[in-house]
Short mmCIF file of C-alpha atoms in Angstrom, two decimals:
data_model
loop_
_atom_site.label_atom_id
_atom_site.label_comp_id
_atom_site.label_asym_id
_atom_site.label_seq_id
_atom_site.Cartn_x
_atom_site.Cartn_y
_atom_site.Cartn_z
CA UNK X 1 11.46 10.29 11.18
CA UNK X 2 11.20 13.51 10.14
CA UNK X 3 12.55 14.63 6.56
CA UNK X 4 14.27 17.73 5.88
CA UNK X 5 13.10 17.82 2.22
CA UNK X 6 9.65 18.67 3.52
CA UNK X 7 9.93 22.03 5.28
CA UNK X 8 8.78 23.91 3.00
CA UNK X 9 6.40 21.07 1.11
CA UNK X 10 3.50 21.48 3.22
CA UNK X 11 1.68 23.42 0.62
CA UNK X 12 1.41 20.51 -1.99
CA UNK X 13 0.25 17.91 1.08
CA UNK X 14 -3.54 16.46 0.07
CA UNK X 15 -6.41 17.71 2.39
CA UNK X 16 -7.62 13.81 2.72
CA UNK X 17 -4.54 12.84 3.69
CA UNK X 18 -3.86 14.66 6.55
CA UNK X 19 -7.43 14.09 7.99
CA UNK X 20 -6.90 10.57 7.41
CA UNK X 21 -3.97 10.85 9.36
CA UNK X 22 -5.86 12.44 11.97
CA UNK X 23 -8.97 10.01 11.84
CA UNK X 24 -5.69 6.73 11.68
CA UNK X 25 -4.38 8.54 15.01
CA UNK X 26 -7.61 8.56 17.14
CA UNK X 27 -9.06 4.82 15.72
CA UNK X 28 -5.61 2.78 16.15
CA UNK X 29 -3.48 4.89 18.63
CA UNK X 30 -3.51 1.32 20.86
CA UNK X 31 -5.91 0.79 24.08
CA UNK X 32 -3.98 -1.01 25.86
CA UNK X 33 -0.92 -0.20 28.56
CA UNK X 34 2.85 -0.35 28.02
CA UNK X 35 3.94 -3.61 28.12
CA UNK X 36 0.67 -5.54 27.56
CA UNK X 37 0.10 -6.85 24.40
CA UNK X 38 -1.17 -4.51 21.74
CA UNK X 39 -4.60 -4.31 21.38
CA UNK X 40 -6.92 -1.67 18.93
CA UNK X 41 -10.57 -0.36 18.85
CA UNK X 42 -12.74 -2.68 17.08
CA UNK X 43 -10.10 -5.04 17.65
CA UNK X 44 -8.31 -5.56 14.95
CA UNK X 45 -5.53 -3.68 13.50
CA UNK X 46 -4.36 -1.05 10.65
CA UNK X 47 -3.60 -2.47 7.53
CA UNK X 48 -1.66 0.45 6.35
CA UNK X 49 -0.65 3.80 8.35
CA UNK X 50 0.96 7.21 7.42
CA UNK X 51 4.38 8.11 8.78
CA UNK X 52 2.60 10.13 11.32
CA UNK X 53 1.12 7.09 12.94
CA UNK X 54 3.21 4.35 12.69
CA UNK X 55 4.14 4.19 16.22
CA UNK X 56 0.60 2.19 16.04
CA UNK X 57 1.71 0.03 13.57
CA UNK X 58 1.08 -3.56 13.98
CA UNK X 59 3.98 -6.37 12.50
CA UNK X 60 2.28 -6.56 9.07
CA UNK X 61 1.06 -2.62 8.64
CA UNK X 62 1.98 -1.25 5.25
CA UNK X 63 3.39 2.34 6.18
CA UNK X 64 3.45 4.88 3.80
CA UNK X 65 4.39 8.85 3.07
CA UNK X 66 1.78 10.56 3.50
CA UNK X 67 1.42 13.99 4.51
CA UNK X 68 4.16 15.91 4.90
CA UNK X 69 5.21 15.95 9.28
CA UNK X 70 7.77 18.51 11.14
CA UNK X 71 9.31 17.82 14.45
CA UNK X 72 8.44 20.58 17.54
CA UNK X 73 10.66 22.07 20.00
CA UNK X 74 8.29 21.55 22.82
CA UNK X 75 8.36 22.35 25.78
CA UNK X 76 10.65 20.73 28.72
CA UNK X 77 12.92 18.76 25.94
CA UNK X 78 9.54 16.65 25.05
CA UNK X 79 10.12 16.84 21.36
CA UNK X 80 6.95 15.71 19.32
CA UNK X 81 6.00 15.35 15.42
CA UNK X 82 3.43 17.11 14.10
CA UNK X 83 1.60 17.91 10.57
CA UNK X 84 3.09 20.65 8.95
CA UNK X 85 -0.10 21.46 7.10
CA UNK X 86 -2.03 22.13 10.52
CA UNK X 87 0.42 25.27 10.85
CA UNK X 88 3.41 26.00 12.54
CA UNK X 89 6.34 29.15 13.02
CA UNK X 90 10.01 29.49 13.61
CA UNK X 91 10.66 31.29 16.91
CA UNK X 92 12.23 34.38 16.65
CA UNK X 93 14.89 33.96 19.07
CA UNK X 94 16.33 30.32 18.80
CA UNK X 95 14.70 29.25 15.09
CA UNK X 96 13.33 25.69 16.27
CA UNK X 97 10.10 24.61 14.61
CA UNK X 98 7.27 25.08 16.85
CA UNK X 99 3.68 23.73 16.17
CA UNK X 100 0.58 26.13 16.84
CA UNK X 101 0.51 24.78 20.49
CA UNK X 102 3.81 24.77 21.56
CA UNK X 103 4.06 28.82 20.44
CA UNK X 104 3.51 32.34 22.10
CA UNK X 105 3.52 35.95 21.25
CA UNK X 106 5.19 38.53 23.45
CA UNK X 107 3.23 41.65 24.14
CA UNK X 108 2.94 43.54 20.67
CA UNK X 109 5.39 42.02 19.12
CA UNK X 110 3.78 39.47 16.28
CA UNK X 111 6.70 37.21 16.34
CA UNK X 112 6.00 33.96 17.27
CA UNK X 113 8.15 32.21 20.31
CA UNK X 114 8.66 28.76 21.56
CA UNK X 115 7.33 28.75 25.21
CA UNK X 116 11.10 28.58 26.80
CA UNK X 117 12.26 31.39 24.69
CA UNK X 118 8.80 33.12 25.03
CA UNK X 119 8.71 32.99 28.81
CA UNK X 120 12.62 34.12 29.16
CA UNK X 121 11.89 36.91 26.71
CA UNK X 122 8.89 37.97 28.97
CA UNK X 123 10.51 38.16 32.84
CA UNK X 124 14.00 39.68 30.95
CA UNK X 125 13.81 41.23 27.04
CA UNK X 126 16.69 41.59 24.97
CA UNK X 127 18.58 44.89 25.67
CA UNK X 128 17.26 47.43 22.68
CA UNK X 129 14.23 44.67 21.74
CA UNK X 130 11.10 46.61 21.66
CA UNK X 131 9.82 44.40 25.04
CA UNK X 132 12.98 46.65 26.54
CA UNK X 133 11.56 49.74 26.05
CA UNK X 134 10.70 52.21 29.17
CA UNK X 135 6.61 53.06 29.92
CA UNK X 136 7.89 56.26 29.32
CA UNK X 137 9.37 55.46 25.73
CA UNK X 138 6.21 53.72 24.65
CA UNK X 139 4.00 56.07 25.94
CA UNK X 140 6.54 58.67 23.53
CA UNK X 141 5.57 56.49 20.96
CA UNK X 142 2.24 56.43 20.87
CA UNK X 143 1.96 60.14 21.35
CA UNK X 144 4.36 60.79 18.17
CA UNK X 145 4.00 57.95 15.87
CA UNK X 146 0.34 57.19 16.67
CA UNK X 147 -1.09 60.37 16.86
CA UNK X 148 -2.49 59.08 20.63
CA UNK X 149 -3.05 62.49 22.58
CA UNK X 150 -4.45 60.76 25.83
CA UNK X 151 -1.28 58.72 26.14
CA UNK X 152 -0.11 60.28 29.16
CA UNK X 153 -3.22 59.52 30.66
CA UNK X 154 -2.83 55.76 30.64
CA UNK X 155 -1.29 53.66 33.34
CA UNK X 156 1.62 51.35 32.98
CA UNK X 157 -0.65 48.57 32.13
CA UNK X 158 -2.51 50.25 29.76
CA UNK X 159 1.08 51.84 27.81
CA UNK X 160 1.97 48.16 27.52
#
């Protein structure tokens, strides 16, 4: 479950903790199939998990805090937890929490996007977003505000 509290707690989250969390997620993430009974590497199982992990949680795993974890947009409704201290943005357009791989940037624009917003911003901008603007208008730009004399030079690819 993923705490609201924590957004902006990241900073204070321990170093050891979330590479334990890490290391807990590769050793007892369970080897078996759905359905068959629960088996671990090294066969025997956690005594105590993070939050993050305790999907892998046996009947008699302790589970506690630990580092501080933020829940991703994704991609296709496939919502997914992450750390918050291994980075993450808002996107611009629909302000979901996106983790480092679920995230884009459109052309020169710095913002960062989910991939659904990212990919509808792409094929159709926002009317009067800077992805709107004409060849012609950029290429303006970078004459006037850049100081870029060969500007009219460059083809469309090049403008963008």
């Amino acid at each position: 479950e993923v705490y609201a509290d924590e957004a902006d707690a990241f900073a204070d989250v321990e170093a050891e903790e979330v590479v334990q969390a890490h290391l807990d997620a590769l050793v007892y993430e369970p080897t078996n199939k759905d359905g068959e009974e629960r088996t671990y590497l090294g066969g025997e199982p956690p005594k105590e998990l993070f939050r993050y992990c305790e999907e892998f949680a046996a009947s008699d795993t302790k589970v506690s805090r630990g580092p501080t974890i933020l829940k991703c947009k994704g991609v296709g409704g496939k919502e997914h937890n992450f750390l918050a201290a291994c980075g993450h943005s808002t996107c611009a357009k629909c302000k979901h929490d996106v983790c480092t791989y679920c995230q884009a940037t459109i052309g020169m624009d710095t913002n960062a996007y989910c991939l659904l917003c990212s990919a509808t911003e792409s094929l159709v901008p926002e009317i009067g977003s800077e992805a709107a603007e004409s060849i012609d208008a950029r290429r303006t730009r970078l004459i006037n505000v850049h100081k870029f004399a060969g500007a009219d030079n460059l083809d469309s690819d090049e403008v963008e």
